[in-house]
Amino acid sequence: SVQLVSQLLSSSVADKFGRKRFIMVSTVLCAVGQLSFGTYNYLLSRPELEERMKDLSIVSLFCLLLLKFAWGLGLYNVHWYVPLEVLPSKIRTQAMALTSVINCTSNFFVVHYYHDMKASSMGIHGTFWLYGACCTVLALLLGLFVPESKGLSLAEVEDKMSRAIMD
């Protein structure tokens, strides 16, 4: 239900505030949720803090709810609408196929290796710190390379991207 609410919110107001802003907010909040969850679990793994951290178990629930809300806010749909808006129409179909393959492959690796990473010396805290770091890098890349498309037609966005590539 948290994800559903965030997706409904995103779809209803993204055009008003701009998709790039929603993607950036979503990515940063995902990073915060994952880094916070990792930190909570790191502190929980420390014997001297274990009892105190168990009293704060609501923190882990809040972190996961934040992550689920943030993911639904923008990252859930990013592989669908970024290529539609920023890539030239000549390669749009192939790019959509490629982003879908990348998305599915990434999801496979995250799910497949999660338990291995958690069981390794990384632990659950290191696993979520890695995920949070990936979101941080993604936020930087999105901020640098994805243009804002608010108020622009597809042709204007395509023209803007073509000029940026030529420069």
Short mmCIF file of C-alpha atoms in Angstrom, two decimals:
data_model
loop_
_atom_site.label_atom_id
_atom_site.label_comp_id
_atom_site.label_asym_id
_atom_site.label_seq_id
_atom_site.Cartn_x
_atom_site.Cartn_y
_atom_site.Cartn_z
CA SER A 1 0.00 0.00 0.00
CA VAL A 2 2.92 2.38 0.65
CA GLN A 3 4.26 1.76 -2.83
CA LEU A 4 0.81 2.16 -4.38
CA VAL A 5 0.33 5.53 -2.68
CA SER A 6 3.72 6.77 -3.87
CA GLN A 7 3.06 5.59 -7.44
CA LEU A 8 -0.33 7.32 -7.51
CA LEU A 9 1.26 10.47 -6.11
CA SER A 10 4.04 10.31 -8.67
CA SER A 11 1.77 9.79 -11.64
CA SER A 12 -0.60 12.53 -10.61
CA VAL A 13 1.89 15.31 -9.84
CA ALA A 14 5.11 14.43 -11.72
CA ASP A 15 4.14 16.54 -14.72
CA LYS A 16 3.42 19.51 -12.48
CA PHE A 17 6.78 19.45 -10.68
CA GLY A 18 8.92 17.79 -13.35
CA ARG A 19 9.96 14.17 -13.75
CA LYS A 20 13.63 14.85 -13.12
CA ARG A 21 12.82 16.31 -9.71
CA PHE A 22 10.77 13.22 -8.84
CA ILE A 23 13.52 10.88 -10.00
CA MET A 24 16.12 12.80 -8.01
CA VAL A 25 14.00 12.91 -4.85
CA SER A 26 13.18 9.23 -5.23
CA THR A 27 16.81 8.23 -5.72
CA VAL A 28 18.09 10.32 -2.81
CA LEU A 29 15.35 9.02 -0.49
CA CYS A 30 16.16 5.43 -1.55
CA ALA A 31 19.80 6.08 -0.71
CA VAL A 32 18.87 7.57 2.67
CA GLY A 33 16.57 4.63 3.47
CA GLN A 34 19.16 2.03 2.53
CA LEU A 35 22.11 3.75 4.20
CA SER A 36 20.02 4.28 7.36
CA PHE A 37 18.87 0.66 7.37
CA GLY A 38 22.49 -0.46 6.96
CA THR A 39 23.60 1.80 9.79
CA TYR A 40 20.83 0.54 12.07
CA ASN A 41 21.86 -3.07 11.38
CA TYR A 42 25.52 -2.25 11.91
CA LEU A 43 24.75 -0.76 15.30
CA LEU A 44 22.51 -3.74 16.08
CA SER A 45 25.43 -6.09 15.34
CA ARG A 46 27.61 -4.37 17.94
CA PRO A 47 27.28 -6.37 21.19
CA GLU A 48 27.56 -3.27 23.39
CA LEU A 49 24.67 -1.58 21.55
CA GLU A 50 22.46 -4.57 20.80
CA GLU A 51 19.98 -4.07 23.66
CA ARG A 52 19.63 -0.34 23.05
CA MET A 53 19.11 -0.87 19.30
CA LYS A 54 16.44 -3.53 19.88
CA ASP A 55 14.44 -0.85 21.68
CA LEU A 56 14.66 1.21 18.48
CA SER A 57 13.47 -1.54 16.15
CA ILE A 58 10.84 0.85 14.75
CA VAL A 59 13.75 2.59 13.00
CA SER A 60 14.28 -0.40 10.71
CA LEU A 61 10.59 -0.44 9.80
CA PHE A 62 10.66 3.29 9.07
CA CYS A 63 13.76 2.87 6.86
CA LEU A 64 12.13 0.09 4.84
CA LEU A 65 8.86 2.03 4.47
CA LEU A 66 10.84 5.07 3.32
CA LEU A 67 12.66 2.90 0.79
CA LYS A 68 9.43 1.40 -0.54
CA PHE A 69 7.74 4.82 -0.76
CA ALA A 70 10.74 6.43 -2.45
CA TRP A 71 11.14 3.60 -4.93
CA GLY A 72 7.51 3.91 -5.99
CA LEU A 73 7.84 7.68 -6.25
CA GLY A 74 10.26 7.62 -9.18
CA LEU A 75 12.70 4.75 -9.55
CA TYR A 76 9.98 2.19 -10.17
CA ASN A 77 9.13 3.75 -13.54
CA VAL A 78 12.43 5.37 -14.47
CA HIS A 79 13.43 2.72 -17.02
CA TRP A 80 10.15 3.36 -18.86
CA TYR A 81 9.88 7.09 -19.14
CA VAL A 82 13.46 8.35 -19.30
CA PRO A 83 14.19 6.63 -22.64
CA LEU A 84 10.80 7.75 -23.94
CA GLU A 85 11.57 11.37 -23.17
CA VAL A 86 15.27 11.79 -23.83
CA LEU A 87 16.25 9.45 -26.63
CA PRO A 88 15.82 10.13 -30.34
CA SER A 89 12.79 8.51 -31.93
CA LYS A 90 15.04 6.54 -34.33
CA ILE A 91 16.45 4.43 -31.49
CA ARG A 92 13.66 4.70 -28.93
CA THR A 93 12.26 1.20 -29.49
CA GLN A 94 15.67 -0.46 -29.23
CA ALA A 95 16.55 1.66 -26.20
CA MET A 96 13.33 0.64 -24.45
CA ALA A 97 14.19 -3.00 -25.06
CA LEU A 98 17.72 -2.45 -23.77
CA THR A 99 16.60 -0.62 -20.62
CA SER A 100 14.08 -3.39 -19.91
CA VAL A 101 16.81 -6.03 -20.26
CA ILE A 102 19.16 -4.02 -18.02
CA ASN A 103 16.40 -3.53 -15.45
CA CYS A 104 15.48 -7.23 -15.37
CA THR A 105 19.13 -8.30 -15.27
CA SER A 106 19.88 -5.88 -12.43
CA ASN A 107 16.86 -7.14 -10.49
CA PHE A 108 18.01 -10.72 -11.01
CA PHE A 109 21.49 -10.00 -9.65
CA VAL A 110 20.16 -8.07 -6.65
CA VAL A 111 17.80 -10.89 -5.70
CA HIS A 112 20.21 -13.71 -6.56
CA TYR A 113 23.21 -12.35 -4.65
CA TYR A 114 21.42 -10.70 -1.73
CA HIS A 115 21.69 -13.73 0.58
CA ASP A 116 25.31 -14.37 -0.43
CA MET A 117 26.26 -10.77 0.34
CA LYS A 118 24.31 -10.79 3.60
CA ALA A 119 25.98 -14.04 4.69
CA SER A 120 29.46 -12.79 3.74
CA SER A 121 31.66 -10.53 5.80
CA MET A 122 29.64 -7.61 4.38
CA GLY A 123 26.68 -8.60 6.49
CA ILE A 124 23.27 -7.07 6.06
CA HIS A 125 24.63 -3.64 6.95
CA GLY A 126 27.32 -3.74 4.25
CA THR A 127 24.81 -5.01 1.71
CA PHE A 128 22.48 -2.08 2.30
CA TRP A 129 25.40 0.36 2.40
CA LEU A 130 26.37 -0.92 -1.05
CA TYR A 131 22.81 -0.50 -2.31
CA GLY A 132 22.72 3.00 -0.82
CA ALA A 133 26.03 3.87 -2.47
CA CYS A 134 24.65 2.67 -5.82
CA CYS A 135 21.63 4.94 -5.37
CA THR A 136 23.93 7.85 -4.53
CA VAL A 137 25.95 7.29 -7.71
CA LEU A 138 22.72 6.96 -9.70
CA ALA A 139 21.45 10.27 -8.27
CA LEU A 140 24.66 11.97 -9.40
CA LEU A 141 24.43 10.47 -12.89
CA LEU A 142 20.77 11.39 -13.24
CA GLY A 143 21.47 14.91 -12.04
CA LEU A 144 24.28 15.35 -14.53
CA PHE A 145 22.92 13.65 -17.64
CA VAL A 146 19.12 13.53 -17.60
CA PRO A 147 17.48 16.77 -18.74
CA GLU A 148 14.32 18.21 -17.24
CA SER A 149 11.44 17.66 -19.61
CA LYS A 150 8.79 19.63 -17.74
CA GLY A 151 6.85 21.81 -20.16
CA LEU A 152 8.69 20.52 -23.23
CA SER A 153 7.32 18.47 -26.08
CA LEU A 154 9.07 15.24 -27.11
CA ALA A 155 10.46 17.05 -30.16
CA GLU A 156 11.92 19.83 -27.98
CA VAL A 157 13.52 17.34 -25.60
CA GLU A 158 14.95 15.39 -28.55
CA ASP A 159 16.33 18.60 -30.04
CA LYS A 160 17.83 19.59 -26.68
CA MET A 161 19.51 16.18 -26.29
CA SER A 162 20.80 16.24 -29.89
CA ARG A 163 22.41 19.64 -29.31
CA ALA A 164 23.94 18.43 -26.04
CA ILE A 165 25.47 15.41 -27.77
CA MET A 166 26.87 17.55 -30.61
CA ASP A 167 28.54 20.03 -28.20
#
